[in-house]
Short mmCIF file of C-alpha atoms in Angstrom, two decimals:
data_model
loop_
_atom_site.label_atom_id
_atom_site.label_comp_id
_atom_site.label_asym_id
_atom_site.label_seq_id
_atom_site.Cartn_x
_atom_site.Cartn_y
_atom_site.Cartn_z
CA MET A 444 200.16 208.01 88.17
CA ALA A 445 196.90 207.62 90.08
CA ARG A 446 195.20 210.78 91.20
CA GLY A 447 196.13 210.89 94.88
CA MET A 448 193.84 210.88 97.88
CA ASN A 449 195.16 212.42 101.05
CA HIS A 450 193.08 212.92 104.20
CA VAL A 451 194.03 213.14 107.87
CA TYR A 452 191.66 213.42 110.83
CA LEU A 453 193.05 214.08 114.31
CA VAL A 454 191.48 214.76 117.69
CA GLY A 455 194.05 215.53 120.37
CA ALA A 456 195.23 218.08 122.92
CA LEU A 457 197.48 221.04 122.17
CA ALA A 458 200.83 219.89 123.60
CA ARG A 459 201.94 223.52 124.02
CA ASP A 460 200.47 226.97 123.44
CA PRO A 461 200.02 227.36 119.67
CA GLU A 462 201.61 230.20 117.70
CA LEU A 463 200.46 232.59 115.00
CA ARG A 464 203.21 233.90 112.73
CA TYR A 465 203.36 235.57 109.34
CA THR A 466 205.40 234.54 106.31
CA PRO A 467 207.68 237.21 104.75
CA SER A 468 204.91 237.79 102.16
CA GLY A 469 202.35 238.36 104.94
CA VAL A 470 200.44 235.06 104.95
CA PRO A 471 199.22 234.13 108.45
CA VAL A 472 200.29 230.67 109.67
CA PHE A 473 198.84 229.05 112.79
CA GLU A 474 201.12 226.32 114.11
CA ALA A 475 200.36 223.78 116.80
CA THR A 476 201.45 220.39 118.05
CA ILE A 477 198.47 218.07 118.52
CA ALA A 478 199.04 215.10 120.82
CA GLY A 479 197.10 212.00 121.72
CA GLU A 480 197.40 208.27 122.28
CA ASP A 481 196.30 205.31 120.19
CA HIS A 482 195.20 202.34 122.26
CA VAL A 483 196.18 199.30 120.22
CA VAL A 484 195.58 195.66 121.11
CA GLY A 485 198.69 193.64 120.21
CA ASN A 486 199.09 190.01 119.14
CA ASP A 487 199.36 189.02 122.82
CA GLY A 488 195.89 190.50 123.52
CA ARG A 489 197.36 193.30 125.64
CA GLU A 490 196.50 196.94 125.05
CA ARG A 491 199.44 199.23 124.38
CA LYS A 492 199.25 203.02 124.51
CA LEU A 493 201.06 204.64 121.59
CA PRO A 494 201.51 208.39 122.13
CA TRP A 495 201.71 210.64 119.09
CA TYR A 496 202.71 214.28 118.61
CA HIS A 497 201.98 215.81 115.23
CA ARG A 498 202.88 219.25 113.92
CA VAL A 499 199.86 220.88 112.34
CA SER A 500 199.69 224.18 110.48
CA ILE A 501 196.87 226.08 108.86
CA LEU A 502 197.35 229.00 106.48
CA GLY A 503 195.49 232.13 105.49
CA LYS A 504 192.23 233.43 106.91
CA PRO A 505 191.42 230.23 108.87
CA ALA A 506 194.75 230.73 110.71
CA GLU A 507 193.53 234.10 112.00
CA TRP A 508 190.06 232.76 112.88
CA ILE A 509 191.45 229.91 114.95
CA SER A 510 194.01 232.25 116.54
CA GLU A 511 191.18 234.51 117.76
CA ARG A 512 189.90 231.64 119.91
CA ASN A 513 192.98 232.02 122.18
CA LEU A 514 193.60 228.30 122.46
CA LYS A 515 196.10 227.19 125.12
CA ALA A 516 198.13 224.08 125.91
CA GLY A 517 195.74 221.31 126.96
CA ASP A 518 192.79 222.50 124.89
CA VAL A 519 191.36 219.71 122.75
CA VAL A 520 190.87 220.22 119.03
CA MET A 521 189.89 218.33 115.91
CA VAL A 522 191.91 218.70 112.74
CA GLU A 523 190.83 217.92 109.20
CA GLY A 524 193.75 218.10 106.82
CA SER A 525 196.23 216.31 104.61
CA LEU A 526 199.80 215.05 104.76
CA ASP A 527 202.23 217.63 103.44
CA TYR A 528 205.73 216.72 102.28
CA SER A 529 208.53 219.25 102.14
CA SER A 530 212.27 218.96 101.54
CA TRP A 531 215.26 221.29 101.89
CA GLU A 532 219.04 221.30 102.10
CA ASP A 533 220.52 221.44 105.59
CA ALA A 534 222.58 224.67 105.80
CA GLN A 535 225.34 223.13 107.94
CA SER A 536 225.82 219.69 106.42
CA GLY A 537 224.50 220.34 102.92
CA GLN A 538 222.47 217.13 103.22
CA LYS A 539 218.97 216.81 101.84
CA ARG A 540 216.35 216.76 104.56
CA SER A 541 212.63 216.17 104.34
CA GLN A 542 209.61 216.06 106.58
CA VAL A 543 205.94 215.16 106.53
CA ARG A 544 203.58 217.37 108.49
CA VAL A 545 199.84 217.91 108.63
CA LYS A 546 198.41 220.79 106.62
CA ALA A 547 195.02 221.56 108.15
CA GLN A 548 192.01 222.74 106.18
CA ARG A 549 190.10 223.07 109.41
CA ILE A 550 190.70 223.16 113.17
CA GLU A 551 187.82 223.20 115.66
CA GLN A 552 187.75 223.22 119.44
CA ILE A 553 186.35 220.15 121.17
CA ALA A 554 184.63 220.37 124.56
CA PRO A 555 187.17 220.08 127.44
CA SER A 556 188.33 216.58 128.30
CA ALA A 557 189.29 215.04 131.65
CA GLU A 558 191.60 212.64 129.83
CA ASN A 559 194.61 214.94 129.42
CA VAL A 560 197.98 213.46 130.38
CA GLN A 561 201.02 215.47 131.49
CA ASP A 562 203.97 213.99 129.62
CA ALA A 563 207.62 213.65 130.69
CA GLY A 564 208.70 216.48 128.38
CA GLY A 565 206.51 219.11 130.05
CA GLY A 566 203.86 218.88 127.37
CA ILE A 567 200.30 217.64 127.39
CA ARG A 568 198.61 214.94 125.38
CA LEU A 569 195.09 213.59 125.24
CA GLY A 570 194.88 210.10 126.75
CA GLY A 571 193.01 208.92 123.68
CA GLY A 572 191.87 210.80 120.58
CA TRP A 573 191.35 210.18 116.90
CA ASN A 574 194.12 209.49 114.46
CA VAL A 575 192.92 208.45 111.03
CA VAL A 576 194.78 208.70 107.72
CA MET A 577 193.35 207.82 104.27
CA VAL A 578 195.87 207.97 101.42
CA LEU A 579 196.04 206.69 97.89
CA GLY A 580 199.29 206.78 95.98
CA ASN A 581 201.71 204.79 93.82
CA LEU A 582 204.54 202.64 95.17
CA THR A 583 207.89 204.35 94.71
CA ARG A 584 209.82 201.04 94.70
CA ASP A 585 209.35 197.28 94.87
CA PRO A 586 208.67 196.60 98.56
CA GLU A 587 210.94 194.19 100.46
CA LEU A 588 209.49 191.92 103.13
CA ARG A 589 211.52 191.71 106.35
CA TYR A 590 211.07 190.01 109.68
CA THR A 591 211.74 191.36 113.17
CA PRO A 592 213.88 189.25 115.52
CA GLY A 593 210.56 188.25 117.12
CA GLY A 594 209.32 186.85 113.80
CA ASP A 595 206.83 189.58 112.85
CA ALA A 596 206.64 190.36 109.15
CA VAL A 597 207.12 194.05 108.32
CA LEU A 598 206.97 195.84 104.97
CA GLY A 599 208.10 199.43 104.46
CA VAL A 600 206.37 201.04 101.50
CA GLY A 601 207.02 204.41 99.88
CA LEU A 602 203.97 206.10 98.39
CA ALA A 603 203.94 208.94 95.88
CA VAL A 604 200.70 210.80 96.58
CA ASN A 605 199.79 213.15 93.81
CA GLU A 606 198.11 216.52 94.46
CA GLN A 607 196.60 218.51 91.62
CA TRP A 608 194.97 221.91 91.74
CA ARG A 609 194.31 224.96 89.63
CA ASP A 610 196.10 228.15 90.61
CA LYS A 611 194.52 231.62 90.59
CA THR A 612 195.25 232.00 86.88
CA GLY A 613 193.55 228.68 86.10
CA ASN A 614 196.75 226.74 85.37
CA GLN A 615 197.00 223.12 86.46
CA GLN A 616 199.55 222.71 89.27
CA GLU A 617 200.93 219.48 90.63
CA LYS A 618 202.85 218.39 93.70
CA THR A 619 203.91 214.94 94.90
CA HIS A 620 203.88 214.05 98.60
CA TRP A 621 206.35 211.26 99.44
CA ILE A 622 204.81 209.29 102.28
CA ASP A 623 206.33 206.33 104.14
CA VAL A 624 203.90 203.59 105.15
CA THR A 625 204.63 200.63 107.44
CA LEU A 626 202.64 197.39 107.13
CA TRP A 627 202.83 194.69 109.82
CA ARG A 628 202.19 190.92 109.88
CA GLU A 629 199.28 189.75 107.64
CA LEU A 630 199.12 193.14 105.92
CA ALA A 631 202.86 192.98 105.17
CA GLU A 632 202.68 189.45 103.79
CA ALA A 633 199.61 190.18 101.66
CA ALA A 634 201.27 193.23 100.07
CA ALA A 635 204.74 191.72 99.54
CA ASN A 636 204.15 191.00 95.85
CA LEU A 637 203.24 194.55 94.89
CA LYS A 638 205.54 196.28 92.42
CA LYS A 639 206.87 199.78 91.89
CA GLY A 640 204.11 201.94 90.37
CA ASP A 641 201.19 199.94 91.73
CA PRO A 642 198.41 202.16 93.14
CA LEU A 643 197.70 201.42 96.82
CA LEU A 644 194.87 202.64 99.06
CA VAL A 645 195.88 202.84 102.72
CA THR A 646 194.03 203.64 105.91
CA GLY A 647 195.98 203.82 109.13
CA ARG A 648 197.30 206.07 111.84
CA LEU A 649 199.96 208.76 111.76
CA MET A 650 202.92 207.92 113.98
CA ASN A 651 206.24 209.36 115.06
CA GLU A 652 209.42 207.39 114.53
CA ALA A 653 212.61 208.37 116.33
CA TRP A 654 215.93 207.30 114.81
CA THR A 655 219.63 208.18 114.83
CA ASP A 656 221.36 209.33 111.64
CA ARG A 657 224.91 208.40 110.54
CA GLU A 658 226.35 211.41 112.37
CA GLY A 659 224.70 210.23 115.61
CA ASN A 660 222.02 212.95 115.63
CA LYS A 661 218.57 212.09 116.96
CA ARG A 662 215.97 212.57 114.25
CA ASN A 663 212.22 212.21 113.94
CA SER A 664 210.05 211.06 111.07
CA THR A 665 206.32 210.97 110.54
CA LYS A 666 205.01 207.77 108.98
CA VAL A 667 201.70 206.05 108.41
CA GLU A 668 201.12 202.72 110.13
CA ALA A 669 198.59 200.89 107.97
CA THR A 670 195.53 199.24 109.49
CA LYS A 671 194.02 198.28 106.11
CA VAL A 672 195.30 198.37 102.53
CA GLU A 673 193.75 197.67 99.14
CA ALA A 674 195.62 197.44 95.84
CA LEU A 675 193.84 199.25 93.03
CA THR A 676 193.76 197.78 89.55
CA ARG A 677 196.63 199.06 87.39
CA GLY A 678 195.60 202.11 85.43
CA ALA A 679 192.88 203.06 87.92
CA GLY A 680 192.57 206.61 89.04
CA THR A 681 194.10 208.30 86.06
CA GLY A 682 191.01 210.42 85.42
CA MET A 683 191.30 214.10 86.24
CA SER A 684 188.89 215.89 88.55
CA MET B 426 175.03 226.33 112.87
CA ALA B 427 178.43 224.71 112.62
CA ARG B 428 179.92 224.36 109.18
CA GLY B 429 179.30 220.69 108.42
CA MET B 430 181.80 217.98 107.66
CA ASN B 431 180.60 215.04 105.62
CA HIS B 432 182.86 212.25 104.37
CA VAL B 433 182.18 208.61 103.50
CA TYR B 434 184.74 205.99 102.46
CA LEU B 435 183.56 202.58 101.26
CA VAL B 436 185.31 199.55 99.81
CA GLY B 437 182.91 196.83 98.72
CA ALA B 438 181.69 194.72 95.81
CA LEU B 439 179.12 195.79 93.24
CA ALA B 440 176.02 193.86 94.34
CA ARG B 441 174.59 194.03 90.81
CA ASP B 442 175.70 195.38 87.43
CA PRO B 443 175.80 199.18 87.75
CA GLU B 444 173.81 201.50 85.50
CA LEU B 445 174.53 204.68 83.59
CA ARG B 446 171.52 206.89 82.98
CA TYR B 447 170.94 210.51 82.03
CA THR B 448 168.79 213.09 83.80
CA PRO B 449 166.16 214.92 81.67
CA SER B 450 168.65 217.80 81.40
CA GLY B 451 171.35 215.45 80.11
CA VAL B 452 173.55 214.99 83.17
CA PRO B 453 175.11 211.50 83.30
CA VAL B 454 174.47 209.56 86.53
CA PHE B 455 176.30 206.34 87.37
CA GLU B 456 174.38 204.32 89.96
CA ALA B 457 175.58 201.28 91.85
CA THR B 458 174.92 199.32 95.02
CA ILE B 459 178.14 198.71 96.95
CA ALA B 460 178.03 195.85 99.45
CA GLY B 461 180.32 194.57 102.16
CA GLU B 462 180.44 193.31 105.71
CA ASP B 463 181.64 194.88 108.92
CA HIS B 464 183.17 192.41 111.35
CA VAL B 465 182.34 193.74 114.79
CA VAL B 466 183.34 192.23 118.13
CA GLY B 467 180.39 192.43 120.52
CA ASN B 468 180.27 192.75 124.30
CA ASP B 469 180.37 188.96 124.56
CA GLY B 470 183.71 188.86 122.72
CA ARG B 471 182.16 187.19 119.68
CA GLU B 472 182.62 188.53 116.18
CA ARG B 473 179.43 189.34 114.29
CA LYS B 474 179.27 189.95 110.55
CA LEU B 475 177.09 192.93 109.68
CA PRO B 476 176.31 193.05 105.95
CA TRP B 477 175.68 196.44 104.35
CA TYR B 478 174.29 197.49 100.95
CA HIS B 479 174.62 201.16 100.06
CA ARG B 480 173.29 202.99 97.03
CA VAL B 481 176.00 205.14 95.52
CA SER B 482 175.73 207.60 92.65
CA ILE B 483 178.22 209.81 90.90
CA LEU B 484 177.29 212.64 88.55
CA GLY B 485 178.77 214.37 85.55
CA LYS B 486 182.00 213.55 83.75
CA PRO B 487 183.26 211.09 86.43
CA ALA B 488 180.04 209.07 85.82
CA GLU B 489 181.04 208.57 82.18
CA TRP B 490 184.67 207.79 83.07
CA ILE B 491 183.71 205.08 85.53
CA SER B 492 181.07 203.73 83.14
CA GLU B 493 183.77 203.23 80.47
CA ARG B 494 185.47 200.71 82.75
CA ASN B 495 182.55 198.27 82.17
CA LEU B 496 182.31 197.24 85.81
CA LYS B 497 180.15 194.20 86.56
CA ALA B 498 178.49 192.64 89.60
CA GLY B 499 181.21 191.32 91.91
CA ASP B 500 183.87 193.86 90.93
CA VAL B 501 185.37 195.56 93.97
CA VAL B 502 185.52 199.34 94.16
CA MET B 503 186.44 202.14 96.54
CA VAL B 504 184.13 205.10 96.96
CA GLU B 505 185.02 208.51 98.32
CA GLY B 506 181.91 210.60 98.84
CA SER B 507 179.45 212.19 101.22
CA LEU B 508 176.03 211.46 102.70
CA ASP B 509 173.28 213.01 100.61
CA TYR B 510 169.80 213.63 102.00
CA SER B 511 166.77 213.99 99.76
CA SER B 512 163.02 214.15 100.45
CA TRP B 513 159.89 213.97 98.34
CA GLU B 514 156.16 213.42 98.61
CA ASP B 515 154.95 209.90 97.89
CA ALA B 516 152.62 210.12 94.87
CA GLN B 517 150.17 207.47 96.17
CA SER B 518 149.92 208.25 99.88
CA GLY B 519 150.88 211.93 99.82
CA GLN B 520 153.23 211.23 102.73
CA LYS B 521 156.62 212.84 103.04
CA ARG B 522 159.44 210.41 102.34
CA SER B 523 163.16 210.87 102.67
CA GLN B 524 166.35 208.94 102.10
CA VAL B 525 170.06 209.18 102.71
CA ARG B 526 172.36 207.89 99.99
CA VAL B 527 176.02 208.22 99.15
CA LYS B 528 177.00 210.85 96.61
CA ALA B 529 180.43 209.82 95.30
CA GLN B 530 183.14 212.25 94.30
CA ARG B 531 185.27 209.35 93.20
CA ILE B 532 184.96 205.64 92.42
CA GLU B 533 188.00 203.48 91.66
CA GLN B 534 188.36 199.80 90.90
CA ILE B 535 190.18 197.65 93.46
CA ALA B 536 192.14 194.54 92.43
CA PRO B 537 189.86 191.45 92.36
CA SER B 538 189.12 189.82 95.71
CA ALA B 539 188.57 186.18 96.63
CA GLU B 540 186.34 187.28 99.48
CA ASN B 541 183.11 187.83 97.57
CA VAL B 542 179.99 186.29 99.10
CA GLN B 543 176.86 185.30 97.16
CA ASP B 544 173.91 186.56 99.20
CA ALA B 545 170.43 185.10 99.61
CA GLY B 546 168.91 187.79 97.37
CA GLY B 547 170.95 186.86 94.30
CA GLY B 548 173.41 189.72 94.83
CA ILE B 549 177.05 189.78 95.77
CA ARG B 550 178.83 191.40 98.67
CA LEU B 551 182.45 191.62 99.73
CA GLY B 552 183.10 189.50 102.84
CA GLY B 553 184.84 192.46 104.44
CA GLY B 554 185.53 195.93 103.13
CA TRP B 555 185.81 199.47 104.42
CA ASN B 556 182.95 201.48 105.78
CA VAL B 557 183.97 204.75 107.38
CA VAL B 558 181.84 207.86 107.94
CA MET B 559 183.08 211.19 109.34
CA VAL B 560 180.34 213.76 109.97
CA LEU B 561 180.02 216.97 111.93
CA GLY B 562 176.62 218.54 112.47
CA ASN B 563 174.24 220.04 115.01
CA LEU B 564 171.75 218.06 117.08
CA THR B 565 168.22 218.52 115.75
CA ARG B 566 166.60 217.73 119.14
CA ASP B 567 167.43 216.88 122.75
CA PRO B 568 168.45 213.20 122.64
CA GLU B 569 166.57 210.69 124.79
CA LEU B 570 168.44 207.79 126.38
CA ARG B 571 166.68 204.42 126.11
CA TYR B 572 167.56 200.88 127.08
CA THR B 573 167.06 197.67 125.11
CA PRO B 574 165.30 194.76 126.89
CA GLY B 575 168.83 193.30 127.31
CA GLY B 576 169.91 196.42 129.21
CA ASP B 577 172.05 198.10 126.56
CA ALA B 578 171.89 201.88 126.50
CA VAL B 579 171.00 203.35 123.09
CA LEU B 580 170.73 206.96 121.98
CA GLY B 581 169.24 208.04 118.66
CA VAL B 582 170.57 211.39 117.53
CA GLY B 583 169.48 213.55 114.60
CA LEU B 584 172.24 215.62 113.02
CA ALA B 585 171.80 218.61 110.72
CA VAL B 586 174.90 218.58 108.52
CA ASN B 587 175.37 221.80 106.69
CA GLU B 588 176.77 221.97 103.15
CA GLN B 589 177.85 225.26 101.63
CA TRP B 590 179.17 225.93 98.17
CA ARG B 591 179.36 228.64 95.55
CA ASP B 592 177.37 228.11 92.37
CA LYS B 593 178.61 228.96 88.88
CA THR B 594 177.56 232.57 89.28
CA GLY B 595 179.48 232.88 92.56
CA ASN B 596 176.44 232.91 94.83
CA GLN B 597 176.60 231.14 98.18
CA GLN B 598 174.34 228.06 98.23
CA GLU B 599 173.38 226.00 101.25
CA LYS B 600 171.82 222.61 101.84
CA THR B 601 171.20 220.68 105.05
CA HIS B 602 171.60 216.91 105.20
CA TRP B 603 169.48 215.32 107.95
CA ILE B 604 171.42 212.32 109.20
CA ASP B 605 170.33 209.80 111.85
CA VAL B 606 173.07 208.53 114.14
CA THR B 607 172.80 205.67 116.64
CA LEU B 608 175.03 205.56 119.72
CA TRP B 609 175.33 202.40 121.83
CA ARG B 610 176.32 201.69 125.46
CA GLU B 611 179.13 203.93 126.82
CA LEU B 612 178.84 206.27 123.84
CA ALA B 613 175.08 206.62 124.43
CA GLU B 614 175.49 207.32 128.12
CA ALA B 615 178.30 209.82 127.60
CA ALA B 616 176.24 211.80 125.06
CA ALA B 617 172.90 211.70 126.91
CA ASN B 618 173.28 215.23 128.28
CA LEU B 619 173.77 216.92 124.93
CA LYS B 620 171.13 219.46 123.90
CA LYS B 621 169.45 220.49 120.68
CA GLY B 622 171.85 222.64 118.67
CA ASP B 623 175.05 221.20 120.14
CA PRO B 624 177.72 220.52 117.48
CA LEU B 625 178.79 216.86 117.42
CA LEU B 626 181.64 215.17 115.56
CA VAL B 627 180.91 211.53 114.73
CA THR B 628 182.93 208.73 113.19
CA GLY B 629 181.23 205.43 112.52
CA ARG B 630 179.91 203.09 109.89
CA LEU B 631 177.00 203.43 107.48
CA MET B 632 174.33 200.81 108.10
CA ASN B 633 170.96 199.72 106.73
CA GLU B 634 167.98 199.56 109.02
CA ALA B 635 164.86 197.68 107.97
CA TRP B 636 161.53 198.67 109.59
CA THR B 637 157.78 198.48 109.01
CA ASP B 638 155.72 201.65 108.65
CA ARG B 639 152.22 202.21 110.07
CA GLU B 640 150.65 200.84 106.89
CA GLY B 641 152.64 197.61 107.26
CA ASN B 642 155.02 198.35 104.39
CA LYS B 643 158.63 197.22 104.69
CA ARG B 644 160.97 200.20 104.54
CA ASN B 645 164.70 200.77 104.65
CA SER B 646 166.72 203.57 106.16
CA THR B 647 170.39 204.42 106.05
CA LYS B 648 171.88 205.46 109.39
CA VAL B 649 175.27 206.01 110.93
CA GLU B 650 176.29 203.77 113.81
CA ALA B 651 178.81 205.77 115.81
CA THR B 652 182.13 204.26 116.89
CA LYS B 653 183.46 207.53 118.37
CA VAL B 654 181.90 210.91 119.08
CA GLU B 655 183.23 214.25 120.31
CA ALA B 656 181.16 217.26 121.33
CA LEU B 657 182.52 220.52 119.98
CA THR B 658 182.47 223.63 122.10
CA ARG B 659 179.32 225.70 121.50
CA GLY B 660 179.91 228.31 118.84
CA ALA B 661 182.72 226.34 117.22
CA GLY B 662 182.79 225.92 113.48
CA THR B 663 180.86 229.03 112.53
CA GLY B 664 183.71 230.37 110.39
CA MET B 665 183.18 230.25 106.65
CA SER B 666 185.65 228.64 104.30
#
């Protein structure tokens, strides 16, 4: 499996007042929802505004430093981080659940903006912002090209993004982040012949997708919408850092 | 001074065969010129192709790994790295010289592309590619807004981008990368009131600029052309990692 690459850069407003909490073992965790809008020009030449709300957390000492700044809803911040996959079993239904959130390495306050937008849910988002994802991983399955009723090609791709690090005792640790990526139109058609296991480099934006599960519950996922992709040669990226 | 942020992502073709050499102390250095084109839509709605050629080097074990792949001119690669400033005294004139190059943390081979372009200088570039820079630094001077003869606002900004790391003996080391950033039109006007010392977050593309020095010699510089900027609040980013 290719050594993964996993970077996220966001600039947005705090949708609500952020929170500092502590894990049972005493690790500080700063949690915030960062919100902005991507302004995307569609096939018809019209600009659409795509709001996004992403859960961001930062752990350890940086959590306490950023907490000391007393940030409030509406304050604008930049986030440098990575996509973080986690899964668990739902206590009620026993079903497996999973989510992708942003684990920040760094959060900094941006000068105040006049572009904040009050949203329908009582929150705030920045009427603009930055939303850039760079990931490199291996395809978890052969992708299947589909078409919308309007005739747009769309390809849903699963990426296994590998994270490797050394723990305090010097042992090699490994975790896989399972990231869903959506490719549209030319990108979808160009990538349709990729196979399970192929390494793929993706840049795009992080988006929310709302859907309804089989029990009729409203659910949310975080996916990457690709703006550019490049297939790596097979066997690339197997070197260790 | 704000803790710097310094990331570069390139996808382009090898303009020439790359070289592996060794420093006098035996450190392997893999050196390549990566070349591509940015396709930028101007104010007049027309797309311009902006070729770029960037010198990239990678040191140590990864230099030997990538060298073993026997890459040749025309092969397409991705580079993850950072902007690296160096300065020296010119042996002949005694003048101070400096350059900004890309120090790679990682180079991977991309699947072959049909988009390669033979250039007038006998090299090769990718007729497309990726060229993304993310930097955070402090302004080295008060910026001065100028206008081109055609009436376009332009602002040249110097950024001091701070790098901190611990050496093998655990001592804190520090280096400053002096990076030139060009802002055009609305971006230039919006940033004209910034002052020396202000922390600025920049995303953009890495470009070559050719110029003639006072002695009439042709020279080249590497600069960042900003596509988005955000001013951080004063005093942000002073926390240590």
